[in-house]
XYZ file of C-alpha atoms in Angstrom:
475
model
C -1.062 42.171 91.231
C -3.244 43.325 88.285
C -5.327 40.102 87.291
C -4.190 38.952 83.851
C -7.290 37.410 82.722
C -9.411 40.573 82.401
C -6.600 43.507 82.418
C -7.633 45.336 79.468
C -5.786 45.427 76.366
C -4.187 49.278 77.020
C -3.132 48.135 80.316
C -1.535 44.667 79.355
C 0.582 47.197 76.448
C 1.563 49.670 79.102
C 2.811 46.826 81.356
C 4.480 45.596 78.446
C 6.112 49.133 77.176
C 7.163 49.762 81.109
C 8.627 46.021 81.280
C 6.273 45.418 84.148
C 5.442 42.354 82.290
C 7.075 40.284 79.525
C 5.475 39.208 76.589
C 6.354 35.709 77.503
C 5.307 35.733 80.672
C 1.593 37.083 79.216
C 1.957 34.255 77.031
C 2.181 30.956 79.430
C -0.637 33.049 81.301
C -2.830 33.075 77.896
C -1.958 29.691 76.952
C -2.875 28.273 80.087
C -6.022 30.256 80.488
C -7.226 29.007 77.283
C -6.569 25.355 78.257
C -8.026 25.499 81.576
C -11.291 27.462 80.363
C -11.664 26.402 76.786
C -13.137 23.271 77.521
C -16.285 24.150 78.304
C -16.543 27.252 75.758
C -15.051 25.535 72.605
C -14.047 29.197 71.509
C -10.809 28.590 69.773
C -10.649 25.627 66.902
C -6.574 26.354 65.938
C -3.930 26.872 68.272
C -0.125 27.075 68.295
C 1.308 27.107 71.461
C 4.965 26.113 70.468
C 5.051 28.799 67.781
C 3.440 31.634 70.377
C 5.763 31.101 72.806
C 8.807 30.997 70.323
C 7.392 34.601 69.019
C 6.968 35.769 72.575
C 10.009 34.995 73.572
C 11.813 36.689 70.819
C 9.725 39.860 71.050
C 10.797 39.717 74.952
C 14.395 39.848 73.829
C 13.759 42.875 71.515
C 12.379 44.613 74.040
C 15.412 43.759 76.504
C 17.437 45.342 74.005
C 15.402 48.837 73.751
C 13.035 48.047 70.918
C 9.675 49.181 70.221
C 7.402 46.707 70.470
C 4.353 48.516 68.927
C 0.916 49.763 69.828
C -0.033 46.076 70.454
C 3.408 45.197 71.936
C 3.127 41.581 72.637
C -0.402 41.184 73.086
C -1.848 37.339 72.088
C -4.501 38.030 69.952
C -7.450 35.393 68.270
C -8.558 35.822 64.813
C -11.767 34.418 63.315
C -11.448 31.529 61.639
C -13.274 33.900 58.195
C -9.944 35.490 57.222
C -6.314 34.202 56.608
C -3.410 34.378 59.850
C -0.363 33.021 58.623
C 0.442 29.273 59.636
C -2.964 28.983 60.106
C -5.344 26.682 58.723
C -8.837 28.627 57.420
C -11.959 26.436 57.889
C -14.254 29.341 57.015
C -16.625 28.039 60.027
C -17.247 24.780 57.754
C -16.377 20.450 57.470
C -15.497 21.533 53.843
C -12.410 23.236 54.730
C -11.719 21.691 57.537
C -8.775 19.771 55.938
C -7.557 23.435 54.331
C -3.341 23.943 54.235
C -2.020 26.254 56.556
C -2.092 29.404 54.856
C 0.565 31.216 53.583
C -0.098 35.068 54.250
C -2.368 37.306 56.182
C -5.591 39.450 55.747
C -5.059 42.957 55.585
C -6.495 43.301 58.455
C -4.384 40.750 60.539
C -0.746 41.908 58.574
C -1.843 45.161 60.790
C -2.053 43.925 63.734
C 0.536 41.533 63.476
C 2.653 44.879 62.395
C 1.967 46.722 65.771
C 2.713 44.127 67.503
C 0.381 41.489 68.303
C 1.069 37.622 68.375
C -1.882 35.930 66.582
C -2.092 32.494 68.269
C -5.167 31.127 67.041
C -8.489 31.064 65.267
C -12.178 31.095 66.735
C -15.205 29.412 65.618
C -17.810 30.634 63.578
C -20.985 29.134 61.563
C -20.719 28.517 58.285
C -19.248 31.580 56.263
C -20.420 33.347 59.124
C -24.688 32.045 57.993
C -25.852 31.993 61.554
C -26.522 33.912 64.592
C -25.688 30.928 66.639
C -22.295 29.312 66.608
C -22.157 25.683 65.347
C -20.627 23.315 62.900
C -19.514 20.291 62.063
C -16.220 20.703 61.515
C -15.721 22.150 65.206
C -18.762 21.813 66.839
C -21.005 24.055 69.268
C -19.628 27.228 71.292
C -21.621 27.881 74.375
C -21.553 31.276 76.082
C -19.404 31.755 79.119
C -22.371 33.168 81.234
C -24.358 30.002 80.241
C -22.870 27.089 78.691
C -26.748 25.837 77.955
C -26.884 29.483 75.442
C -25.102 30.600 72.498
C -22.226 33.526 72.202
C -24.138 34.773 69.038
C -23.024 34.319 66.024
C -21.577 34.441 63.716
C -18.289 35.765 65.674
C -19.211 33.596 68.250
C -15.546 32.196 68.952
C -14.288 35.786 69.177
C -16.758 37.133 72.096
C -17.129 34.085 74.036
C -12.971 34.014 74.551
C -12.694 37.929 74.881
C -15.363 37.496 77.288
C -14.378 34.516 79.486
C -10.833 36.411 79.379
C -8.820 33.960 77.146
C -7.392 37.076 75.445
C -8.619 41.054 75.103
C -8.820 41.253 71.490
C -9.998 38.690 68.824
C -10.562 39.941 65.620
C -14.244 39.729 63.819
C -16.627 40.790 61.455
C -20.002 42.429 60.800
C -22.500 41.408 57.760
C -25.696 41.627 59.732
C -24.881 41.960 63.316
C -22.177 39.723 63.423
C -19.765 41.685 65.932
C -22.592 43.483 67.404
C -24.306 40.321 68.499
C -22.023 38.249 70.160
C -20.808 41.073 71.940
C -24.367 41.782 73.067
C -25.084 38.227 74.333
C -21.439 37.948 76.069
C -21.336 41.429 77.978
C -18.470 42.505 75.800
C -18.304 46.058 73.318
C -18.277 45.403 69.693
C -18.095 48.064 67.303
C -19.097 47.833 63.299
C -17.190 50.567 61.987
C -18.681 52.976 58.860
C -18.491 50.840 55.643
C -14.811 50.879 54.579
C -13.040 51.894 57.561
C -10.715 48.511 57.795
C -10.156 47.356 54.053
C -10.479 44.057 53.253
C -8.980 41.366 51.319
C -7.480 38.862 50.129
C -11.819 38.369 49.438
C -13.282 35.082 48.553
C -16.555 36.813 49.064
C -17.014 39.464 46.086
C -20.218 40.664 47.322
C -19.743 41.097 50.753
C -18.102 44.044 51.211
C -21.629 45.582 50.530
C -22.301 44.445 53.458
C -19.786 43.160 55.967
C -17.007 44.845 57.758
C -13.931 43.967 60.117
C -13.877 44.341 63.517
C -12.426 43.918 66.571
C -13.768 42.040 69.828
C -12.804 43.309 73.199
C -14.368 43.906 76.611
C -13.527 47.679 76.847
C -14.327 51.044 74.537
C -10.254 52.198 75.358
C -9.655 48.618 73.668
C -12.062 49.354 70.882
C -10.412 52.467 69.729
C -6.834 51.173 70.035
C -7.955 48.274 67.573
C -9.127 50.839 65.407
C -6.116 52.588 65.366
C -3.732 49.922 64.289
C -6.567 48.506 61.633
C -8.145 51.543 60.086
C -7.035 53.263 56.788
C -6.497 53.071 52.899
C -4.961 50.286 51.160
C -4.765 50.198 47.290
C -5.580 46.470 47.580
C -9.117 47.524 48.496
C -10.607 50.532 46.556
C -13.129 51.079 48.958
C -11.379 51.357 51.990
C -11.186 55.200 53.447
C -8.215 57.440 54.614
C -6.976 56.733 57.346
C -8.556 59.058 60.330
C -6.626 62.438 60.708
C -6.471 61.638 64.752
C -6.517 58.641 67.086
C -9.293 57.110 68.240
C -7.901 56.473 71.780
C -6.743 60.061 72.302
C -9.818 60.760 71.145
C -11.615 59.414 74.270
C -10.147 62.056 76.715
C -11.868 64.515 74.436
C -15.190 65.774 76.793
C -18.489 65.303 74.038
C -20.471 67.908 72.617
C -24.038 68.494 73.450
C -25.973 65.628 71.558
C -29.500 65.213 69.562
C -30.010 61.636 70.716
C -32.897 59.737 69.838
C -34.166 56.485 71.580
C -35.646 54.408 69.279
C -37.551 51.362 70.814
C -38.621 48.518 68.150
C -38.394 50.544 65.012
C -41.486 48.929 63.489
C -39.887 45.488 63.232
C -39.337 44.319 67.318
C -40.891 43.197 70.647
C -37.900 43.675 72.996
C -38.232 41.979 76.356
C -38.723 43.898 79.167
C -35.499 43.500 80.225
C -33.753 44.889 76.949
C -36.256 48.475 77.398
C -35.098 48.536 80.420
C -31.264 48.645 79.602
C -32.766 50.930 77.292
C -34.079 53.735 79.427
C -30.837 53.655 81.823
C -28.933 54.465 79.457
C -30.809 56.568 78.066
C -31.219 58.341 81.771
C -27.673 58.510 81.707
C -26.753 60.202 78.357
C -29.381 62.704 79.782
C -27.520 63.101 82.897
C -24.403 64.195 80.504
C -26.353 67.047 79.082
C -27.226 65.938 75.977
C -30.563 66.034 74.479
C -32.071 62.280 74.627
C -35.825 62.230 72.817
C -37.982 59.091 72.300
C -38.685 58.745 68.444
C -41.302 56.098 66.777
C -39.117 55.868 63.555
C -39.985 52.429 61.960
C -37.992 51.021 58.847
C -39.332 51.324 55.635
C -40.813 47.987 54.488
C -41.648 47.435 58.713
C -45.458 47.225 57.738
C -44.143 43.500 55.340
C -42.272 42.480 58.334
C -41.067 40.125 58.259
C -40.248 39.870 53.771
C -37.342 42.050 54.465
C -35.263 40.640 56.233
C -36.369 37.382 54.950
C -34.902 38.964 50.923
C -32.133 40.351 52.796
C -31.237 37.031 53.645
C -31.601 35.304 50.583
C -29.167 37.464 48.648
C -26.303 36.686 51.703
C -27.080 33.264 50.685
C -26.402 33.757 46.867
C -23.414 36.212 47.648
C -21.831 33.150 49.822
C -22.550 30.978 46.777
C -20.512 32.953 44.805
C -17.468 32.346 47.105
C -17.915 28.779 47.076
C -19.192 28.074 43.936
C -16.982 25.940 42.379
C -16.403 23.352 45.424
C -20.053 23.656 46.392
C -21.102 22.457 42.599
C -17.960 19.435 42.835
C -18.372 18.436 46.572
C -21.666 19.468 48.032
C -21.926 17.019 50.311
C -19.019 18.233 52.193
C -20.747 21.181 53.459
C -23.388 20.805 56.433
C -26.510 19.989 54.933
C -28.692 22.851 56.590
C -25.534 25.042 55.040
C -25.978 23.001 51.632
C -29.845 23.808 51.721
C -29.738 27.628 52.292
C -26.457 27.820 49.363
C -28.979 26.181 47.183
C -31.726 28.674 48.083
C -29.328 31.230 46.923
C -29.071 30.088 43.315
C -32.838 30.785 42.670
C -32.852 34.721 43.146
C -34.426 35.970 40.162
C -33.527 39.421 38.605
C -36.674 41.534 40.465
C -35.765 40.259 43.703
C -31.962 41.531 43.077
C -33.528 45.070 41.927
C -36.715 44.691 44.880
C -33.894 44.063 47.140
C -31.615 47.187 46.222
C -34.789 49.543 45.957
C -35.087 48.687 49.752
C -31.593 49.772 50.059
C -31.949 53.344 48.631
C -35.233 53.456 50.885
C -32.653 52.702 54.084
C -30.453 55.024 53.103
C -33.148 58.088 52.763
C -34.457 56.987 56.074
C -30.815 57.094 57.657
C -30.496 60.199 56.035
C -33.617 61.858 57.518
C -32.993 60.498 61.025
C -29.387 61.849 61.229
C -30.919 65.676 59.709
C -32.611 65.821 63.061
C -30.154 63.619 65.470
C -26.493 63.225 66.217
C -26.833 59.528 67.433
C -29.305 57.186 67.231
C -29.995 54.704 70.580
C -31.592 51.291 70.806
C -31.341 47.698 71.775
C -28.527 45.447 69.962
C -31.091 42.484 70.362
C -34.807 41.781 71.495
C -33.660 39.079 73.473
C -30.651 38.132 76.275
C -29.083 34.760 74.705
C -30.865 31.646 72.917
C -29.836 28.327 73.339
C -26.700 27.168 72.202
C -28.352 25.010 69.291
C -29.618 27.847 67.565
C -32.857 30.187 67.615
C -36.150 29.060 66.606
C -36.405 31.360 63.362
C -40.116 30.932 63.334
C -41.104 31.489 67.033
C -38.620 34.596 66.580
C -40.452 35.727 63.646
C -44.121 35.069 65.135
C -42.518 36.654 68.644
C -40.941 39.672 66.830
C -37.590 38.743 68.364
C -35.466 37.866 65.179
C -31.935 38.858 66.357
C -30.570 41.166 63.337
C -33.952 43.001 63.569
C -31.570 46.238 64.828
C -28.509 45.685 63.168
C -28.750 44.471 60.009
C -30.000 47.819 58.747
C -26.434 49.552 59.510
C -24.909 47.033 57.651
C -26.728 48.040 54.241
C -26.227 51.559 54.998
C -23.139 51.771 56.403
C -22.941 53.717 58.839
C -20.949 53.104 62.132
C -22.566 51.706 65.125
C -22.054 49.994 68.339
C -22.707 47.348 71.088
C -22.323 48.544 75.043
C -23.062 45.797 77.635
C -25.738 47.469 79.815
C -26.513 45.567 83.113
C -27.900 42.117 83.434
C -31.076 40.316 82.828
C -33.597 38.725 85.390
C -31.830 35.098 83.880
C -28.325 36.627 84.793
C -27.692 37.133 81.187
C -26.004 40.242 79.331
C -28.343 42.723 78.278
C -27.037 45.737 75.767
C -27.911 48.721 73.759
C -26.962 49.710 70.763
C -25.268 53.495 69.398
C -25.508 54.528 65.535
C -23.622 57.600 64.491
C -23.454 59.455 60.800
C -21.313 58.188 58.571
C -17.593 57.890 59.569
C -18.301 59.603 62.631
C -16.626 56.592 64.767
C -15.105 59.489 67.543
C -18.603 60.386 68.654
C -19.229 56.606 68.707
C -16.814 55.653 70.936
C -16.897 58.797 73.216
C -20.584 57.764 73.993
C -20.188 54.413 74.491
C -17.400 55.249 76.848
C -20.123 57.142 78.634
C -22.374 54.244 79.408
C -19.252 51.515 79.916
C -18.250 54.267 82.532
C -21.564 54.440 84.397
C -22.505 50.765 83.375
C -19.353 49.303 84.256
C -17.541 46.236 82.682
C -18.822 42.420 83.169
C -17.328 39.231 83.744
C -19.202 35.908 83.686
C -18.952 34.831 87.632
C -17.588 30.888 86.816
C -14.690 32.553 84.210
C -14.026 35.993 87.331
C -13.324 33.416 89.701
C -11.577 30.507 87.377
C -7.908 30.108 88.532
């Protein structure tokens, strides 16, 4: 009997498509999984249980009667509590929209998957408009990592990795603005890819300036899962200029497609890091086994530009996030500022004193990314590192300034991809002396998500996947 908790999201579809299983029958299983493990997590913050089983039962009709049920046939899906789901209510990770209406459409991205064939159920919990790398607020509360409860999931789509990990569902939706996918998933043992810049559009936006930085994503605890998410979520829509084609082939099929020789370089700290011995460690195996594939794997100093300021960077970096979430919230954060969590309050405020050479400091460092990107990738095929220095803080948060003074500030190898673009990827790789996830990290050239994925299927295959021992063994 394949074990519903942790079947993967291609098998639960062909069980589905071969009516070896009923979408209803995956639902009671999801529902009750999430109410027997979701207390401890505190993953999911909206659920409709009356609704999914009405839609699951329905959709196991169709099927009786020789419909298609999709790609996603059936599966129960979460979707971070950042972007609209239908019915839903959208707290945006804060108290001051906790109260919000349901709403009354979806995302782009979620009228996709809802199109192939997935039953959204829920929402997951996030920080504040997605400010943290920890997942907390006061509207919902804390989220505590499956493999821990004392640590965090990451942040800031906490909600999504902690229930794809602790096998509530296999595919929660999420998003990337600085490591946002790529974290959680690192912490939580689960893949999570941040496509190239584009790939999934996006809207309805109340962000304007975040596209420049942030992009959708799926969570799930296989690469096979990965790519079919991409499938069903990638493409053009005139509703967001900047969105690209949709790929000439599928992701999926891709991965039965053997690699070609590739110029991979390990890249260790890149100026900015101290990763724990644990983390270099991850490092080199995988490295080791990309090398045992035949590809040429090559240690590389490459440091940012700007690594010798470390840590003023990052530190601009994040003070324009925290004037581009102003502008989504500008006109309830000027009326009713004390509905927003105070340490959320304080860092919106910090955003309305950016002065005009800090906006043009800021994108100089950009066009000095993108050169450096652009030099790596003339001499390599994919670039290899750590997701984070570190296995997972506590649940409360990070302490910003040890991590600074420590070199272990988490987005200090992912935030870079987001200003450039380019498409890159979190593989669980073993565990840590603490029993925690450890991970590494795969950047490819622009749009280039096939060689992505084929790599990281490498490592899941010689890595294997991970499940946190008190969720394996939870009835």
């Amino acid at each position: 009997m394949t074990d519903l908790s942790f079947a993967s999201a291609t098998e639960l579809t062909d069980l589905i498509r071969r009516r070896k299983l009923s979408p209803e029958e995956l639902m009671r299983h999801t529902l009750d999984r999430i109410r027997t493990a979701d207390a401890t997590l505190n993953s999911v913050v909206a659920l409709d249980p009356e609704r999914a089983l009405a839609e699951s039962a329905a959709l196991t009709s169709r099927i009786s009667r020789g419909e298609d049920p999709g790609p996603l046939a059936g599966l129960p899906i979460l979707v971070k509590d950042l972007e609209d789901a239908e019915g839903f209510p959208t707290s945006r990770g804060t108290s001051a929209y906790h109260n919000s209406p349901p709403a009354t459409g979806d995302s782009l991205h979620v009228a996709r998957l809802r199109a192939a064939g997935a039953l959204v159920i829920g929402k997951t919990n996030l920080p504040p408009l997605g400010a943290a790398v920890h997942t907390a607020n006061d509207a919902h509360g804390i989220t505590r990592n499956p493999w821990n409860p004392e640590r965090t999931p990451g942040g800031s789509s906490g909600g999504a990795a902690a229930a794809v990990a602790a096998g509530l569902v296999a595919l929660a939706t999420a998003g990337d603005g600085g490591g946002s996918t790529r974290i959680p998933a690192a912490l939580c043992g689960v893949v999570g890819l941040k496509p190239s810049r584009g790939r999934i559009p996006q809207g309805p936006s109340r962000m304007p300036c975040w596209p420049q930085h942030a992009c959708l994503s799926g969570m799930a605890r296989t690469v096979s899962d990965t790519a079919l998410h991409l499938d069903v979520a990638a493409g053009h829509h005139p509703a967001d200029p900047y969105s690209l084609p949709a790929p000439a082939t599928s992701y999926l099929d891709g991965l039965g497609t053997p690699l070609p020789a590739l110029r991979v370089a390990v890249l260790h700290t890149l100026g900015v890091a101290a990763p724990r011995t644990e983390m270099l460690r991850a490092l080199e195996r995988t490295a080791d086994i990309l090398r045992a594939q035949g590809h040429d794997v090559r240690d590389d100093d490459a440091a940012l530009p700007g690594a010798a300021d470390f840590p003023a960077p990052f530190q601009l970096r994040q003070k324009v996030l925290a004037h581009n979430r102003l502008l989504g919230v500008l006109d309830d954060f000027t009326t009713r500022r004390a509905d927003f969590e105070p340490w959320f309050a304080d860092l919106l405020d910090g955003g309305r004193n950016i002065a005009p050479a800090e906006f043009a400091a800021y994108w100089a460092h950009r066009s000095l990314l993108d050169r450096w990107t652009a030099e790596l990738f003339d001499r390599f095929d994919l670039l290899l590192m750590p997701t984070v220095p570190t296995t997972a803080w506590l649940a409360e948060g990070p302490d910003v300034t040890t991590a600074v003074r420590e070199r272990t500030l988490p987005i200090s190898y992912t935030s870079v991809f987001n200003d450039t673009g380019h498409p890159a990827i979190s593989v669980p790789a073993g565990l840590g002396p603490d029993g925690l996830p450890c991970a590494v990290q795969l950047v490819a050239r622009h749009h280039r998500e096939d060689l992505l994925l084929g790599a990281a299927q490498v490592v899941e295959t010689a890595e294997g996947t991970l499940h946190p021992p008190a969720f394996a063994t939870l009835a």
